[in-house]
Amino acid sequence: MPNSRALVFKMPTIHYLAGRSQMASKFTELAIDCADPDGLARFWCSVLEYDVQDEEDGVVTIGSPLVPEGKNRLGPVPPTLTFARVPEGKTVKNRLHIDVNPTDREQDEEVRRLLDLGARHADVGQTGDESWVTLADPEGNEFCVLAGRRP
């Protein structure tokens, strides 16, 4: 006999269908605290082939030149990155990080390119068997270079 006090939770139905008529939210930007917004924006513009979209009072926003309307475009968009100057430095491993895929070269070539731009290898406890390479940007924010080429 069922317990009358038992709570029943119904999980909401999640639809992942293309062409949905409704979207609750869309990922439009990633905010990154840093000491040097201009320098970090230049680094990430070179990594992602983004352009500076806005600069004011210690905040620099970069985004894809292929989607100039940005977050005003219907549907998914490449997110902008917003770099904001903060007084405190980074102290621990990021709990959220960016993954990038090479578009026109193999992973090892892309890693060399990113190291030449100012990235450095980062140790976050890898075993050496990972298919990705963990790097850090010039301010120490970890990111991964994935193995698969995605044109």
PDB file of C-alpha atoms in Angstrom:
ATOM      1  CA  MET A   1       0.000   0.000   0.000  1.00  0.00           C
ATOM      2  CA  PRO A   2       1.527   3.342  -1.040  1.00  0.00           C
ATOM      3  CA  ASN A   3       2.522   5.767   1.669  1.00  0.00           C
ATOM      4  CA  SER A   4       0.208   8.767   1.479  1.00  0.00           C
ATOM      5  CA  ARG A   5       2.993  11.002   2.720  1.00  0.00           C
ATOM      6  CA  ALA A   6       5.367  10.130  -0.100  1.00  0.00           C
ATOM      7  CA  LEU A   7       6.235  13.005  -2.380  1.00  0.00           C
ATOM      8  CA  VAL A   8       6.086  12.421  -6.083  1.00  0.00           C
ATOM      9  CA  PHE A   9       8.306  14.509  -8.330  1.00  0.00           C
ATOM     10  CA  LYS A  10       7.601  14.708 -12.008  1.00  0.00           C
ATOM     11  CA  MET A  11      10.636  15.614 -14.053  1.00  0.00           C
ATOM     12  CA  PRO A  12       9.958  18.265 -16.670  1.00  0.00           C
ATOM     13  CA  THR A  13      10.141  17.202 -20.276  1.00  0.00           C
ATOM     14  CA  ILE A  14      13.127  18.745 -22.025  1.00  0.00           C
ATOM     15  CA  HIS A  15      12.956  19.175 -25.774  1.00  0.00           C
ATOM     16  CA  TYR A  16      16.154  19.281 -27.801  1.00  0.00           C
ATOM     17  CA  LEU A  17      14.502  19.528 -31.176  1.00  0.00           C
ATOM     18  CA  ALA A  18      15.768  21.894 -33.832  1.00  0.00           C
ATOM     19  CA  GLY A  19      13.301  24.559 -34.847  1.00  0.00           C
ATOM     20  CA  ARG A  20      11.568  24.787 -31.482  1.00  0.00           C
ATOM     21  CA  SER A  21       9.275  27.742 -31.227  1.00  0.00           C
ATOM     22  CA  GLN A  22      10.241  28.484 -27.618  1.00  0.00           C
ATOM     23  CA  MET A  23      13.569  28.873 -25.873  1.00  0.00           C
ATOM     24  CA  ALA A  24      13.857  29.670 -22.192  1.00  0.00           C
ATOM     25  CA  SER A  25      17.345  31.181 -22.362  1.00  0.00           C
ATOM     26  CA  LYS A  26      20.292  31.254 -24.706  1.00  0.00           C
ATOM     27  CA  PHE A  27      23.967  31.425 -23.872  1.00  0.00           C
ATOM     28  CA  THR A  28      25.100  34.780 -25.232  1.00  0.00           C
ATOM     29  CA  GLU A  29      28.192  35.766 -23.296  1.00  0.00           C
ATOM     30  CA  LEU A  30      30.825  34.625 -20.862  1.00  0.00           C
ATOM     31  CA  ALA A  31      32.135  37.161 -18.331  1.00  0.00           C
ATOM     32  CA  ILE A  32      35.776  36.776 -17.323  1.00  0.00           C
ATOM     33  CA  ASP A  33      37.319  38.730 -14.447  1.00  0.00           C
ATOM     34  CA  CYS A  34      40.918  39.751 -15.090  1.00  0.00           C
ATOM     35  CA  ALA A  35      43.692  42.241 -14.359  1.00  0.00           C
ATOM     36  CA  ASP A  36      44.273  43.339 -17.980  1.00  0.00           C
ATOM     37  CA  PRO A  37      41.064  43.327 -20.062  1.00  0.00           C
ATOM     38  CA  ASP A  38      42.780  44.780 -23.148  1.00  0.00           C
ATOM     39  CA  GLY A  39      45.608  42.212 -23.152  1.00  0.00           C
ATOM     40  CA  LEU A  40      43.371  39.234 -22.454  1.00  0.00           C
ATOM     41  CA  ALA A  41      40.871  40.390 -25.100  1.00  0.00           C
ATOM     42  CA  ARG A  42      43.709  40.598 -27.673  1.00  0.00           C
ATOM     43  CA  PHE A  43      44.829  37.074 -26.761  1.00  0.00           C
ATOM     44  CA  TRP A  44      41.325  35.599 -27.109  1.00  0.00           C
ATOM     45  CA  CYS A  45      40.660  37.566 -30.322  1.00  0.00           C
ATOM     46  CA  SER A  46      43.711  35.820 -31.784  1.00  0.00           C
ATOM     47  CA  VAL A  47      42.644  32.412 -30.465  1.00  0.00           C
ATOM     48  CA  LEU A  48      39.055  32.610 -31.738  1.00  0.00           C
ATOM     49  CA  GLU A  49      39.378  35.049 -34.658  1.00  0.00           C
ATOM     50  CA  TYR A  50      36.977  37.369 -32.824  1.00  0.00           C
ATOM     51  CA  ASP A  51      36.826  41.169 -33.040  1.00  0.00           C
ATOM     52  CA  VAL A  52      36.566  43.742 -30.272  1.00  0.00           C
ATOM     53  CA  GLN A  53      32.917  44.807 -30.135  1.00  0.00           C
ATOM     54  CA  ASP A  54      32.950  47.224 -27.207  1.00  0.00           C
ATOM     55  CA  GLU A  55      35.443  48.869 -24.850  1.00  0.00           C
ATOM     56  CA  GLU A  56      34.631  51.071 -21.888  1.00  0.00           C
ATOM     57  CA  ASP A  57      35.791  51.665 -18.319  1.00  0.00           C
ATOM     58  CA  GLY A  58      37.892  48.538 -17.832  1.00  0.00           C
ATOM     59  CA  VAL A  59      35.526  46.228 -19.719  1.00  0.00           C
ATOM     60  CA  VAL A  60      36.250  44.802 -23.184  1.00  0.00           C
ATOM     61  CA  THR A  61      33.771  42.658 -25.117  1.00  0.00           C
ATOM     62  CA  ILE A  62      34.810  40.524 -28.083  1.00  0.00           C
ATOM     63  CA  GLY A  63      32.681  38.470 -30.452  1.00  0.00           C
ATOM     64  CA  SER A  64      32.457  36.666 -33.745  1.00  0.00           C
ATOM     65  CA  PRO A  65      32.601  38.869 -36.845  1.00  0.00           C
ATOM     66  CA  LEU A  66      30.431  36.235 -38.568  1.00  0.00           C
ATOM     67  CA  VAL A  67      27.450  37.146 -36.382  1.00  0.00           C
ATOM     68  CA  PRO A  68      27.567  40.948 -36.055  1.00  0.00           C
ATOM     69  CA  GLU A  69      24.036  41.081 -34.641  1.00  0.00           C
ATOM     70  CA  GLY A  70      25.260  38.948 -31.723  1.00  0.00           C
ATOM     71  CA  LYS A  71      22.732  38.133 -29.039  1.00  0.00           C
ATOM     72  CA  ASN A  72      19.954  39.889 -30.982  1.00  0.00           C
ATOM     73  CA  ARG A  73      20.040  37.121 -33.597  1.00  0.00           C
ATOM     74  CA  LEU A  74      17.316  34.505 -33.279  1.00  0.00           C
ATOM     75  CA  GLY A  75      18.424  31.095 -32.072  1.00  0.00           C
ATOM     76  CA  PRO A  76      21.851  30.014 -30.865  1.00  0.00           C
ATOM     77  CA  VAL A  77      24.770  32.383 -31.374  1.00  0.00           C
ATOM     78  CA  PRO A  78      28.507  32.166 -30.737  1.00  0.00           C
ATOM     79  CA  PRO A  79      28.891  33.726 -27.278  1.00  0.00           C
ATOM     80  CA  THR A  80      30.759  36.950 -26.752  1.00  0.00           C
ATOM     81  CA  LEU A  81      33.521  37.088 -24.148  1.00  0.00           C
ATOM     82  CA  THR A  82      33.487  40.065 -21.778  1.00  0.00           C
ATOM     83  CA  PHE A  83      36.676  40.838 -19.869  1.00  0.00           C
ATOM     84  CA  ALA A  84      36.240  43.014 -16.771  1.00  0.00           C
ATOM     85  CA  ARG A  85      39.043  44.472 -14.678  1.00  0.00           C
ATOM     86  CA  VAL A  86      38.937  43.350 -11.041  1.00  0.00           C
ATOM     87  CA  PRO A  87      41.471  44.051  -8.282  1.00  0.00           C
ATOM     88  CA  GLU A  88      41.900  40.489  -7.051  1.00  0.00           C
ATOM     89  CA  GLY A  89      43.937  37.894  -8.886  1.00  0.00           C
ATOM     90  CA  LYS A  90      43.048  34.323  -9.810  1.00  0.00           C
ATOM     91  CA  THR A  91      43.804  31.977  -6.924  1.00  0.00           C
ATOM     92  CA  VAL A  92      42.427  28.499  -7.725  1.00  0.00           C
ATOM     93  CA  LYS A  93      41.575  26.242 -10.662  1.00  0.00           C
ATOM     94  CA  ASN A  94      38.607  27.441 -12.719  1.00  0.00           C
ATOM     95  CA  ARG A  95      35.371  25.586 -12.075  1.00  0.00           C
ATOM     96  CA  LEU A  96      34.202  26.579 -15.545  1.00  0.00           C
ATOM     97  CA  HIS A  97      36.503  26.715 -18.546  1.00  0.00           C
ATOM     98  CA  ILE A  98      36.502  27.158 -22.298  1.00  0.00           C
ATOM     99  CA  ASP A  99      37.125  24.249 -24.690  1.00  0.00           C
ATOM    100  CA  VAL A 100      38.348  25.068 -28.190  1.00  0.00           C
ATOM    101  CA  ASN A 101      38.533  22.886 -31.288  1.00  0.00           C
ATOM    102  CA  PRO A 102      41.082  23.391 -34.061  1.00  0.00           C
ATOM    103  CA  THR A 103      39.331  24.362 -37.291  1.00  0.00           C
ATOM    104  CA  ASP A 104      42.030  24.128 -39.924  1.00  0.00           C
ATOM    105  CA  ARG A 105      44.924  22.214 -38.361  1.00  0.00           C
ATOM    106  CA  GLU A 106      45.676  19.288 -36.105  1.00  0.00           C
ATOM    107  CA  GLN A 107      45.635  19.588 -32.327  1.00  0.00           C
ATOM    108  CA  ASP A 108      49.424  19.676 -31.883  1.00  0.00           C
ATOM    109  CA  GLU A 109      49.750  22.473 -34.455  1.00  0.00           C
ATOM    110  CA  GLU A 110      46.999  24.457 -32.730  1.00  0.00           C
ATOM    111  CA  VAL A 111      48.627  23.985 -29.332  1.00  0.00           C
ATOM    112  CA  ARG A 112      51.923  25.342 -30.753  1.00  0.00           C
ATOM    113  CA  ARG A 113      50.052  28.343 -32.219  1.00  0.00           C
ATOM    114  CA  LEU A 114      48.370  29.086 -28.879  1.00  0.00           C
ATOM    115  CA  LEU A 115      51.657  28.755 -26.980  1.00  0.00           C
ATOM    116  CA  ASP A 116      53.193  31.258 -29.424  1.00  0.00           C
ATOM    117  CA  LEU A 117      50.295  33.637 -28.658  1.00  0.00           C
ATOM    118  CA  GLY A 118      51.094  33.543 -24.933  1.00  0.00           C
ATOM    119  CA  ALA A 119      49.316  30.467 -23.552  1.00  0.00           C
ATOM    120  CA  ARG A 120      51.214  28.012 -21.385  1.00  0.00           C
ATOM    121  CA  HIS A 121      50.716  24.385 -20.393  1.00  0.00           C
ATOM    122  CA  ALA A 122      48.643  23.966 -17.215  1.00  0.00           C
ATOM    123  CA  ASP A 123      48.622  21.066 -14.789  1.00  0.00           C
ATOM    124  CA  VAL A 124      45.161  20.437 -13.350  1.00  0.00           C
ATOM    125  CA  GLY A 125      45.752  16.797 -12.463  1.00  0.00           C
ATOM    126  CA  GLN A 126      45.842  15.233 -15.916  1.00  0.00           C
ATOM    127  CA  THR A 127      47.004  11.638 -16.226  1.00  0.00           C
ATOM    128  CA  GLY A 128      48.560  12.011 -19.672  1.00  0.00           C
ATOM    129  CA  ASP A 129      45.949   9.774 -21.285  1.00  0.00           C
ATOM    130  CA  GLU A 130      43.520  12.607 -22.073  1.00  0.00           C
ATOM    131  CA  SER A 131      42.579  13.378 -25.655  1.00  0.00           C
ATOM    132  CA  TRP A 132      42.692  17.114 -24.867  1.00  0.00           C
ATOM    133  CA  VAL A 133      45.538  19.461 -23.943  1.00  0.00           C
ATOM    134  CA  THR A 134      45.084  21.797 -20.983  1.00  0.00           C
ATOM    135  CA  LEU A 135      46.537  25.265 -21.383  1.00  0.00           C
ATOM    136  CA  ALA A 136      46.236  28.544 -19.487  1.00  0.00           C
ATOM    137  CA  ASP A 137      45.768  31.973 -21.001  1.00  0.00           C
ATOM    138  CA  PRO A 138      48.178  34.823 -20.077  1.00  0.00           C
ATOM    139  CA  GLU A 139      46.316  35.399 -16.776  1.00  0.00           C
ATOM    140  CA  GLY A 140      46.230  31.728 -15.805  1.00  0.00           C
ATOM    141  CA  ASN A 141      42.661  30.850 -16.828  1.00  0.00           C
ATOM    142  CA  GLU A 142      42.646  27.206 -17.859  1.00  0.00           C
ATOM    143  CA  PHE A 143      41.194  26.090 -21.178  1.00  0.00           C
ATOM    144  CA  CYS A 144      41.377  22.902 -23.214  1.00  0.00           C
ATOM    145  CA  VAL A 145      42.307  22.251 -26.818  1.00  0.00           C
ATOM    146  CA  LEU A 146      40.216  19.302 -27.956  1.00  0.00           C
ATOM    147  CA  ALA A 147      41.481  16.687 -30.389  1.00  0.00           C
ATOM    148  CA  GLY A 148      38.717  16.844 -32.988  1.00  0.00           C
ATOM    149  CA  ARG A 149      38.938  19.277 -35.878  1.00  0.00           C
ATOM    150  CA  ARG A 150      35.665  21.223 -36.237  1.00  0.00           C
ATOM    151  CA  PRO A 151      35.611  23.445 -39.336  1.00  0.00           C
TER     152      PRO A 151
END
